mmCIF file of C-alpha atoms in Angstrom:
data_model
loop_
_atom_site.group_PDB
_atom_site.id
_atom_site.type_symbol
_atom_site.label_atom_id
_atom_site.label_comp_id
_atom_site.label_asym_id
_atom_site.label_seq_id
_atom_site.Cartn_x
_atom_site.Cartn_y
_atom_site.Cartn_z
ATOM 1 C CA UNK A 1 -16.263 -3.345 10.256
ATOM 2 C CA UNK A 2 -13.369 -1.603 8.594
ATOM 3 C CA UNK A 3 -11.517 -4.041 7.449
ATOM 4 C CA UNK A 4 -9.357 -3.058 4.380
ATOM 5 C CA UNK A 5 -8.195 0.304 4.561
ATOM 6 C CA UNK A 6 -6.060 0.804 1.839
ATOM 7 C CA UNK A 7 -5.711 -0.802 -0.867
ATOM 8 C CA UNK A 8 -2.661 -1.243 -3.538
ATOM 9 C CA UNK A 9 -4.091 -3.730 -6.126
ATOM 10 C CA UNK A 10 -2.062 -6.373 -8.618
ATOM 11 C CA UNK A 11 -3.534 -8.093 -11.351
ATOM 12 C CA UNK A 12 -2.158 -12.237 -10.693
ATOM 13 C CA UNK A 13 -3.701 -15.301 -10.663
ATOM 14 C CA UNK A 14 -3.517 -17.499 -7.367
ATOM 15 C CA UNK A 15 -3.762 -21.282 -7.021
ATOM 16 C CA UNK A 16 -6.783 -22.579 -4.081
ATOM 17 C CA UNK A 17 -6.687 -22.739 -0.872
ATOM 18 C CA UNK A 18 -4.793 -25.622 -0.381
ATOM 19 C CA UNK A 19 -2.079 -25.345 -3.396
ATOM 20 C CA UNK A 20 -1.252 -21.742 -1.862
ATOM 21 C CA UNK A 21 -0.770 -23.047 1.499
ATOM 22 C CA UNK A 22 1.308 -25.555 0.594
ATOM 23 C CA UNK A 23 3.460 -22.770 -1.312
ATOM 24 C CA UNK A 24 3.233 -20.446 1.911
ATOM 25 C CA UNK A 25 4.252 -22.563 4.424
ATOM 26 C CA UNK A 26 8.049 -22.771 3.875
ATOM 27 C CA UNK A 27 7.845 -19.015 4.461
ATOM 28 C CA UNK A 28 6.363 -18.095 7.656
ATOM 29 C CA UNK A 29 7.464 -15.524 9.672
ATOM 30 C CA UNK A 30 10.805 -16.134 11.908
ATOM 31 C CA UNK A 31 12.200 -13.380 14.837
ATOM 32 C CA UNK A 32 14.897 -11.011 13.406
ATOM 33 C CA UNK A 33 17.703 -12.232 13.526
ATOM 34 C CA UNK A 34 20.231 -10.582 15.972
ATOM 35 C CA UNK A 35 21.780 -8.596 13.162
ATOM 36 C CA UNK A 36 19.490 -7.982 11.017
ATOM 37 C CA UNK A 37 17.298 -4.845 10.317
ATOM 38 C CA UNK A 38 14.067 -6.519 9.736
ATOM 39 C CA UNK A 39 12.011 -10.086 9.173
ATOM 40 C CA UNK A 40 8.994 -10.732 6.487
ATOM 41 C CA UNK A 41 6.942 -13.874 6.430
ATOM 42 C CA UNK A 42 3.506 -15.432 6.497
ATOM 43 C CA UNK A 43 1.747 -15.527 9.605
ATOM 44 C CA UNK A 44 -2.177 -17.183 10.999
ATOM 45 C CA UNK A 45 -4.854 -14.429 10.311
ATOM 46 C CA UNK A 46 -5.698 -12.950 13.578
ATOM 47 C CA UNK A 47 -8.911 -13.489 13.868
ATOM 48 C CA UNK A 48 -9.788 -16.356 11.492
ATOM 49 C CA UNK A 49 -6.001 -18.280 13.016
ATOM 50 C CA UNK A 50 -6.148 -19.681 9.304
ATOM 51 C CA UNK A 51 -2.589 -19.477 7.026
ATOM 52 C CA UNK A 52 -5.437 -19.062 4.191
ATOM 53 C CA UNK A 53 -8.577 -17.766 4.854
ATOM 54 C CA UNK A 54 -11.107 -19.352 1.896
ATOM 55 C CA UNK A 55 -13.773 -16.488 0.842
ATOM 56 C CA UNK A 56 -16.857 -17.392 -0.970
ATOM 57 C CA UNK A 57 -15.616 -14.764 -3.832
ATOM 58 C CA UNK A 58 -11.385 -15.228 -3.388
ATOM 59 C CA UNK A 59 -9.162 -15.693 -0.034
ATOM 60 C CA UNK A 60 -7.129 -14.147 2.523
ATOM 61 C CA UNK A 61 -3.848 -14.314 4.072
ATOM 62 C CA UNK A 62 -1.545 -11.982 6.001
ATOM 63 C CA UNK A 63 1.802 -11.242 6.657
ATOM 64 C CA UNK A 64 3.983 -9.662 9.345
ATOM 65 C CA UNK A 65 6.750 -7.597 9.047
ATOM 66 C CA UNK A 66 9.305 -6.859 12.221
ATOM 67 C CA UNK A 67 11.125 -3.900 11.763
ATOM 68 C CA UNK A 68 14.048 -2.525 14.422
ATOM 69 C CA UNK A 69 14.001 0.612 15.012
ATOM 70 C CA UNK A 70 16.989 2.502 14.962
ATOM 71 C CA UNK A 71 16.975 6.451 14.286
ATOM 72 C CA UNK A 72 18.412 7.794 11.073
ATOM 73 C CA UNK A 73 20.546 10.834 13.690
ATOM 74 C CA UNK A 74 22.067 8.344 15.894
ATOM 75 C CA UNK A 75 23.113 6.490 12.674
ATOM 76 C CA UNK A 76 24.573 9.041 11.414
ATOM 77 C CA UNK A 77 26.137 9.975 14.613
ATOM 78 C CA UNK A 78 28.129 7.154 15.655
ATOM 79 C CA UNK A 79 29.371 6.748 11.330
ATOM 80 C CA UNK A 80 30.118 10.274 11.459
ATOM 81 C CA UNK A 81 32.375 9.858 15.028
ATOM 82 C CA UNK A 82 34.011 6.630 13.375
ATOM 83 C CA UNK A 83 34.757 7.840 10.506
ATOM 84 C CA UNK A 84 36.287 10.785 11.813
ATOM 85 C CA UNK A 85 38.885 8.689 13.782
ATOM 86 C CA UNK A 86 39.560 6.531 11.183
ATOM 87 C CA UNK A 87 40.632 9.246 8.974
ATOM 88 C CA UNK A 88 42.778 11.191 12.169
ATOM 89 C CA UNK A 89 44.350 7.455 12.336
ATOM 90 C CA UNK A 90 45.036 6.874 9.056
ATOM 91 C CA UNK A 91 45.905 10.575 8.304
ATOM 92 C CA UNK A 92 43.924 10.419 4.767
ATOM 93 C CA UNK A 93 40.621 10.962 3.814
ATOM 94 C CA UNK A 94 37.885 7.710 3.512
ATOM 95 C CA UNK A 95 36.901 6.478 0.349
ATOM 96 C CA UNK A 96 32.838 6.351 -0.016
ATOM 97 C CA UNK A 97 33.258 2.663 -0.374
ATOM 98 C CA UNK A 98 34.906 2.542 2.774
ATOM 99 C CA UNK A 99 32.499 5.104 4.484
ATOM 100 C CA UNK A 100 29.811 3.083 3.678
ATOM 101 C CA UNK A 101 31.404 -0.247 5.274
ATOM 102 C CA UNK A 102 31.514 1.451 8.346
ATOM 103 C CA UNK A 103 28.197 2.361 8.205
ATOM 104 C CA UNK A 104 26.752 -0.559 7.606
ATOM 105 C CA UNK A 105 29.084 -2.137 10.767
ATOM 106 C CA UNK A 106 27.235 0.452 13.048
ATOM 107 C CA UNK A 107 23.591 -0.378 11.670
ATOM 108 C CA UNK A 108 24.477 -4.011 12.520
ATOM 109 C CA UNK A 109 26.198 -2.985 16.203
ATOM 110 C CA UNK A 110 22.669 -0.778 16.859
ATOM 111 C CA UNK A 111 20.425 -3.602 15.277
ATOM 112 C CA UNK A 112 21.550 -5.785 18.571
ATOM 113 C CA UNK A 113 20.164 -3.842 20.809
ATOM 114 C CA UNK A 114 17.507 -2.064 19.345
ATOM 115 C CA UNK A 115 13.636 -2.270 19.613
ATOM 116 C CA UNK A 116 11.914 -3.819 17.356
ATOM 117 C CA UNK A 117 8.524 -2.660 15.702
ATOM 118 C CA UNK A 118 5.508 -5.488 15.196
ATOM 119 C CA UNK A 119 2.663 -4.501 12.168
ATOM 120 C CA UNK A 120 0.275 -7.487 10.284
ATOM 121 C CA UNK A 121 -0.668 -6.344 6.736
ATOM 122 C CA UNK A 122 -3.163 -8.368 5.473
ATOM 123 C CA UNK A 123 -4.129 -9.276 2.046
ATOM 124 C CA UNK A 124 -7.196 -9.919 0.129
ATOM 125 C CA UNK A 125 -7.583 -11.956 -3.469
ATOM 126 C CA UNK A 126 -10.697 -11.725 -5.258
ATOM 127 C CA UNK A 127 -11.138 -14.854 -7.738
ATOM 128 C CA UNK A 128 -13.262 -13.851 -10.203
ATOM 129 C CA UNK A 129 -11.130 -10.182 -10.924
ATOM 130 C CA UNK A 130 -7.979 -12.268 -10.353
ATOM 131 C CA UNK A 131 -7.189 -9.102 -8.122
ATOM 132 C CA UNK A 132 -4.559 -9.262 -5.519
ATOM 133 C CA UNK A 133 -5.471 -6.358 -2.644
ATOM 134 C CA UNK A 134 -2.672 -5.325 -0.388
ATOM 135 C CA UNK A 135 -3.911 -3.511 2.613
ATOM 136 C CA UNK A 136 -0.845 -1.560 3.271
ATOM 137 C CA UNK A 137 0.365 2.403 2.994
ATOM 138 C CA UNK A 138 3.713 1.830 1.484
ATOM 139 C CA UNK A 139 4.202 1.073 -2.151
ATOM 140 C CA UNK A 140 7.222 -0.582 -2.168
ATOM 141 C CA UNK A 141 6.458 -2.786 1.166
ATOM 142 C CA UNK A 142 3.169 -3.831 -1.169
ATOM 143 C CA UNK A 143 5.403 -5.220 -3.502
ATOM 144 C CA UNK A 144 7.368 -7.391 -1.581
ATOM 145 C CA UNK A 145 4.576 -9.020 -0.072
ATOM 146 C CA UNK A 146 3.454 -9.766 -3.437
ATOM 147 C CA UNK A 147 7.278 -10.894 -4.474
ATOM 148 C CA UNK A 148 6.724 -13.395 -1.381
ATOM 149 C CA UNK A 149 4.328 -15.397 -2.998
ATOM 150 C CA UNK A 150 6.214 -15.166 -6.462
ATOM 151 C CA UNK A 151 8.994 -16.716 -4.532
ATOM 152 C CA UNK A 152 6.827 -19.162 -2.614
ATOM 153 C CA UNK A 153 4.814 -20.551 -5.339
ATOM 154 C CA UNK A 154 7.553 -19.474 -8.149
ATOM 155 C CA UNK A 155 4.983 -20.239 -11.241
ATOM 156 C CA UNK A 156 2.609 -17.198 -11.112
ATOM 157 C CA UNK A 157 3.376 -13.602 -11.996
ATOM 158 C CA UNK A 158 2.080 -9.954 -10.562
ATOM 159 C CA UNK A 159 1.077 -7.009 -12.506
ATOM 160 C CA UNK A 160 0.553 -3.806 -10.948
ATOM 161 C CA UNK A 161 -2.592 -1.569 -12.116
ATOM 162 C CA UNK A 162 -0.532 0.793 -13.994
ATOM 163 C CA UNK A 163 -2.944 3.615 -15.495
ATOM 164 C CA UNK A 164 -1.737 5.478 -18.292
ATOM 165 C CA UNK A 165 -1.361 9.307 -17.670
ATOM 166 C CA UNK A 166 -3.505 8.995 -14.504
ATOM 167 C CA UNK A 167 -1.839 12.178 -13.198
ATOM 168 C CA UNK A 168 -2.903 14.301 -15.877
ATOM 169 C CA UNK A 169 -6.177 12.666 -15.978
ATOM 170 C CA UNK A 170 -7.196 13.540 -12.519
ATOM 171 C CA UNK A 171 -6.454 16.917 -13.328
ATOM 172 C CA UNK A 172 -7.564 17.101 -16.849
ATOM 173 C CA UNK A 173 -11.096 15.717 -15.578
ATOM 174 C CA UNK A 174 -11.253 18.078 -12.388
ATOM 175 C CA UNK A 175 -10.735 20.508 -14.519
ATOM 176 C CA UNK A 176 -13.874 19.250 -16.604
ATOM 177 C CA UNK A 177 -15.774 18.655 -13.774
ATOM 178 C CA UNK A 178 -15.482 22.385 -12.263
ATOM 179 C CA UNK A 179 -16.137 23.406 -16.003
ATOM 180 C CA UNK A 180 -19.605 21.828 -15.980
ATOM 181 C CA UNK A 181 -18.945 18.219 -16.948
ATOM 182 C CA UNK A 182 -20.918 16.181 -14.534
ATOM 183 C CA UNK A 183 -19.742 12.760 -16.303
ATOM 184 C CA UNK A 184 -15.953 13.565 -16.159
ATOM 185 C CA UNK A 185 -15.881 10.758 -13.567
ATOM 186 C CA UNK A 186 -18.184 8.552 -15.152
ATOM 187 C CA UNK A 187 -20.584 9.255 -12.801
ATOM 188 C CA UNK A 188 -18.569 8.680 -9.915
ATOM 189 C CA UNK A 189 -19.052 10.952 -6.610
ATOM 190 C CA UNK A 190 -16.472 13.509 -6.084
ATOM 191 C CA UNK A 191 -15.394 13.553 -2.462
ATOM 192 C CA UNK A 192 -14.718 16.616 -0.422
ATOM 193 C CA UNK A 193 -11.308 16.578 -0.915
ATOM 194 C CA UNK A 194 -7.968 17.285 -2.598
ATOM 195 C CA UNK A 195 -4.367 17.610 -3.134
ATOM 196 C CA UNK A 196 -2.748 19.586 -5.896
ATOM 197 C CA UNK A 197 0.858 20.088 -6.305
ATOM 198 C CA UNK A 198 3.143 22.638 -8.363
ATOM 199 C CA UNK A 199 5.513 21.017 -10.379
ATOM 200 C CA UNK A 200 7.518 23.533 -10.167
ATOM 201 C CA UNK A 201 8.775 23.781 -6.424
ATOM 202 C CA UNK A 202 7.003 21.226 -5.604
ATOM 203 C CA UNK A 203 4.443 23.491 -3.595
ATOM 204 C CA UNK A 204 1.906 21.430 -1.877
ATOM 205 C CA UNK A 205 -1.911 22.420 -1.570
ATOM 206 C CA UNK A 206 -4.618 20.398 0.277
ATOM 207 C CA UNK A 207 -8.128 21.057 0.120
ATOM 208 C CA UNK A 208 -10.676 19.233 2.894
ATOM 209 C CA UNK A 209 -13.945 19.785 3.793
ATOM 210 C CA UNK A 210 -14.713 21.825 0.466
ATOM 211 C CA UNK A 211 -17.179 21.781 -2.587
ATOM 212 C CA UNK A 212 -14.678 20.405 -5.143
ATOM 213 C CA UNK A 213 -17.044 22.133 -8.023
ATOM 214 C CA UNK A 214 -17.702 25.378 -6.383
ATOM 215 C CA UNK A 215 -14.017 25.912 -4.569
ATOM 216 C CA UNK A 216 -12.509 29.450 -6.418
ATOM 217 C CA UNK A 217 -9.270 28.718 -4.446
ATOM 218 C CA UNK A 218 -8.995 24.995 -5.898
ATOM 219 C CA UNK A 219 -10.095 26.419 -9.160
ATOM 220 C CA UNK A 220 -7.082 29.463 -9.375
ATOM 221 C CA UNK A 221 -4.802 26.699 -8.413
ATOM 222 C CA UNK A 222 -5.435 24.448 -11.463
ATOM 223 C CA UNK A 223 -5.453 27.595 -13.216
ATOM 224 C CA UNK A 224 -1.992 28.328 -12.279
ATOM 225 C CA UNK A 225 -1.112 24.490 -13.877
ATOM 226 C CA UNK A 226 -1.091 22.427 -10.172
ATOM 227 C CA UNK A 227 -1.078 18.927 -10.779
ATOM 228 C CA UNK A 228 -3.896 16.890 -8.863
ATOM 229 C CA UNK A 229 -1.978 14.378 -6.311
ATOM 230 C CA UNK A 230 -4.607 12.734 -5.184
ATOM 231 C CA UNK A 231 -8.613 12.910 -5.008
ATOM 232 C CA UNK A 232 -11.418 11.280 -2.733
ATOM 233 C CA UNK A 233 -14.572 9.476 -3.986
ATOM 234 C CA UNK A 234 -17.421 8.156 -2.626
ATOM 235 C CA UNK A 235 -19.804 5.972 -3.312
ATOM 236 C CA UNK A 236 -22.243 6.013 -0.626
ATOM 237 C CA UNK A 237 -20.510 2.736 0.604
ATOM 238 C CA UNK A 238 -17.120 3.515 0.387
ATOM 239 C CA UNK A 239 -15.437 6.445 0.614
ATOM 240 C CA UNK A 240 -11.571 6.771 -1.082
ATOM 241 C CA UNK A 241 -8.803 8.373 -1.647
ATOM 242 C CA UNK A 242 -7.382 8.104 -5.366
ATOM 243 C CA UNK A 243 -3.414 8.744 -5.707
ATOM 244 C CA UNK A 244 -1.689 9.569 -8.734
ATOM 245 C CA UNK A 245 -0.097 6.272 -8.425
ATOM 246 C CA UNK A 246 -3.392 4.628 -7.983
ATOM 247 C CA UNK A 247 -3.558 3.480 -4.981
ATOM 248 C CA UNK A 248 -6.770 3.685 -3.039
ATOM 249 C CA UNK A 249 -5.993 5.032 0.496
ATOM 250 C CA UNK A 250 -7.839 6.088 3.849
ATOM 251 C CA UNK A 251 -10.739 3.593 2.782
ATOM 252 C CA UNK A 252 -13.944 4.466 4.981
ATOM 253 C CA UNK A 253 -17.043 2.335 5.053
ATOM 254 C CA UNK A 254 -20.568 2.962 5.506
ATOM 255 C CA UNK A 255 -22.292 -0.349 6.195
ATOM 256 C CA UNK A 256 -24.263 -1.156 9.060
ATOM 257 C CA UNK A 257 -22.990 -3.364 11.767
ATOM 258 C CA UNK A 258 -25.045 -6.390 12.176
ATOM 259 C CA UNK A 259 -27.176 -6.708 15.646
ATOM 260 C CA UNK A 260 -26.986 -9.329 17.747
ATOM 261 C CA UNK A 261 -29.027 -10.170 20.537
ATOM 262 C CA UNK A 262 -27.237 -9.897 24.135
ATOM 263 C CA UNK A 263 -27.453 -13.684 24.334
ATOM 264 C CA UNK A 264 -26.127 -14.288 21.269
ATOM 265 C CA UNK A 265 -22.251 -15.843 21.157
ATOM 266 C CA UNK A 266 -21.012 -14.022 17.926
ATOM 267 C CA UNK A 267 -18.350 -15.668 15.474
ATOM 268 C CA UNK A 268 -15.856 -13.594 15.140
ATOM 269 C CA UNK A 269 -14.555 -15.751 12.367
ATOM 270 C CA UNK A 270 -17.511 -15.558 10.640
ATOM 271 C CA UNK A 271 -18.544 -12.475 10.587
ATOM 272 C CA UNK A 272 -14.665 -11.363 9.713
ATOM 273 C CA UNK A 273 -14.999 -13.634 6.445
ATOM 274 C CA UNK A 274 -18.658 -12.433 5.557
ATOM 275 C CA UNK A 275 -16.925 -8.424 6.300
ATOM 276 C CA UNK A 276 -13.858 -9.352 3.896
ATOM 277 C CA UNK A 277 -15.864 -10.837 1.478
ATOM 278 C CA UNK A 278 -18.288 -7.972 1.251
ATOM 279 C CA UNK A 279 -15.271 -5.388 0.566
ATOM 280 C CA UNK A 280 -13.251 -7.082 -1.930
ATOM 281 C CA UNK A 281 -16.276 -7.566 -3.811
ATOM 282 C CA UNK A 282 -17.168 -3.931 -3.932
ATOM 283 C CA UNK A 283 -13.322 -2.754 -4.322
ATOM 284 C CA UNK A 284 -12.956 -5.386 -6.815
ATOM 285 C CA UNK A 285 -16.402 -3.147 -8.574
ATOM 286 C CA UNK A 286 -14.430 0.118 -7.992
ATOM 287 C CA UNK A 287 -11.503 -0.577 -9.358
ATOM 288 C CA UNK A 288 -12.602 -2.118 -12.912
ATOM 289 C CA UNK A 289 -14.724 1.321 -12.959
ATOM 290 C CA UNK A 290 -11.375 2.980 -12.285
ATOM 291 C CA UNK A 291 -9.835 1.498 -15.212
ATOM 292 C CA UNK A 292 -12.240 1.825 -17.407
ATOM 293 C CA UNK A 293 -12.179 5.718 -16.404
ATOM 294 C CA UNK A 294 -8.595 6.103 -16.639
ATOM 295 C CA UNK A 295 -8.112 3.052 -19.663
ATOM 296 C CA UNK A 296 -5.856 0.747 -17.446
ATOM 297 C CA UNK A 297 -2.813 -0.628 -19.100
ATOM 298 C CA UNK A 298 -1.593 -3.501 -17.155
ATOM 299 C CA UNK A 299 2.507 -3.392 -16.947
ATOM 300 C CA UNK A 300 3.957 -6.628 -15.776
ATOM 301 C CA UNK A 301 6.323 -6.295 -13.032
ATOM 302 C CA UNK A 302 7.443 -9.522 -11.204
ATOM 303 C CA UNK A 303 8.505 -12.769 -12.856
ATOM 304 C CA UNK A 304 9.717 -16.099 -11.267
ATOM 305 C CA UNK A 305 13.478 -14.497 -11.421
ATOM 306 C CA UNK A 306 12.682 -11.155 -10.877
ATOM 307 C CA UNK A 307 11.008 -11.781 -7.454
ATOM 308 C CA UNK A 308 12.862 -9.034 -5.000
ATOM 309 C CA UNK A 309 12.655 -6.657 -8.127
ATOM 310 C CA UNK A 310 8.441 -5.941 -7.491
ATOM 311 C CA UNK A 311 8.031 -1.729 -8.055
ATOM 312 C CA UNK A 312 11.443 -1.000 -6.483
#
């Protein structure tokens, strides 16, 4: 079961069970409103239909996020056509201030009528690690579901893995690793692929399917001083994408499903728990060996009155 696909950690410390879901409940999720752009909030887990889903090793809750959708061009459209007569009416140019009211007075006039776009992230907390998991692509969507239980339980505090110089050390330790260095990564498995980019330019290179110490091409590209963006790693149980921001994306896992017998009636819940349990656990393994690797510096970034500030 694939259950955690990406994964943006924070280092916090979460009350039990109960104590969270007593903070979480004055926050569930509520429709959009009319004119609004979008709605976050705590939802039941899907499968589990728990606010808080207890693990033996941490817990689980997710969130959904309602989102209208309302292209950038016709945006820009109907601001550009208003602000146009405006100015033919007036017979003066707009200020930006007032360019930007009428703007926002169109995003609210679309957001009426416009369709609105359902996703559940859910998140995973491993006890032990004190390791908040965010299964979720964007960085700065991450860190708002994290600000919503800074807000809810307004006594704890989040601190994102921050990695000194991981940039250069991805590239510093490819660089190794093609030289000979087996242990650059620790002893990690290097993946079969990578992306490099040119700082200058901005050029963007990715390499799949290739032998990462053998690859010329990859090798005349950190030659000509590419920067690595991000870098996949496997395990044998887990296969990941690295980021320069460190963030572990495109998560693929190689367990075997458990059998049941045709007769059998299968919990769902159970099995989703035992699944969940299972990944954090071995995430929770990767990422200390991460930090050790790349000497993790942990940089607070959320405080009781700094909630809506998280990694803006």
């Amino acid at each position: 079961m694939n259950l955690i696909k990406n994964a943006i950690c924070f280092a916090t410390e979460l009350p039990p069970v109960e104590e969270l879901k007593a903070g979480i409940e004055p926050m569930l999720f509520t429709d959009v409103p009319e004119t609004l752009i979008e709605s976050l909030g705590f939802v039941l887990n899907p499968v589990t239909c728990e606010l808080v889903t207890p693990l033996h090793n941490g817990l689980s809750f997710t969130v959904r996020h309602d989102k209208k959708v309302i292209p950038k061009g016709v945006i820009d459209k109907e601001t550009n056509k208003r602000v146009t007569d405006a100015e033919e009416k007036l017979e003066r140019e707009l200020t930006r201030t007032e360019k930007s009211a009428i703007k926002q007075d169109v995003i609210v006039n679309l957001a009426k009528k416009a369709m609105v776009e359902t996703k559940l992230y859910t998140s995973y907390y491993h006890q032990a690690d004190k390791l908040l998991i965010v299964d979720c692509v964007s960085s700065p969507l991450a860190s708002r579901i994290a600000g919503l239980l800074v807000t809810a339980l307004g006594t704890i505090k989040t601190d994102t893995i921050h990695v000194s110089d991981l940039k250069h050390g991805l590239t510093t330790r490819l660089k190794s690793y093609q030289g000979g260095d087996k242990q650059a990564f620790n002893g990690m498995q290097v993946g079969r692929e990578v992306k490099v980019r040119n700082p200058i330019g901005n050029e963007v290179n990715t390499y799949a399917g290739i032998d990462v110490f053998e690859s010329e091409e990859l090798k005349r590209s950190l030659e000509n001083n590419y920067d690595v963006d991000s870098l996949r790693f496997t395990n044998g149980i887990c296969n990941i994408k690295l980021t320069k921001d460190f963030q572990m994306k495109n998560i693929v896992w190689s367990m075997p499903e458990q059998e049941t017998a045709e007769d059998e009636v299968i919990d769902k819940p159970f099995i989703w728990r035992h699944e969940a349990d299972v990944q954090i656990t071995l995430l929770a393994a990767l990422n200390r060996t991460l930090c050790d690797m790349f000497k993790k510096e942990p940089k607070n970034v959320t405080e009781n009155e700094e909630a809506d500030k998280v990694d803006e």
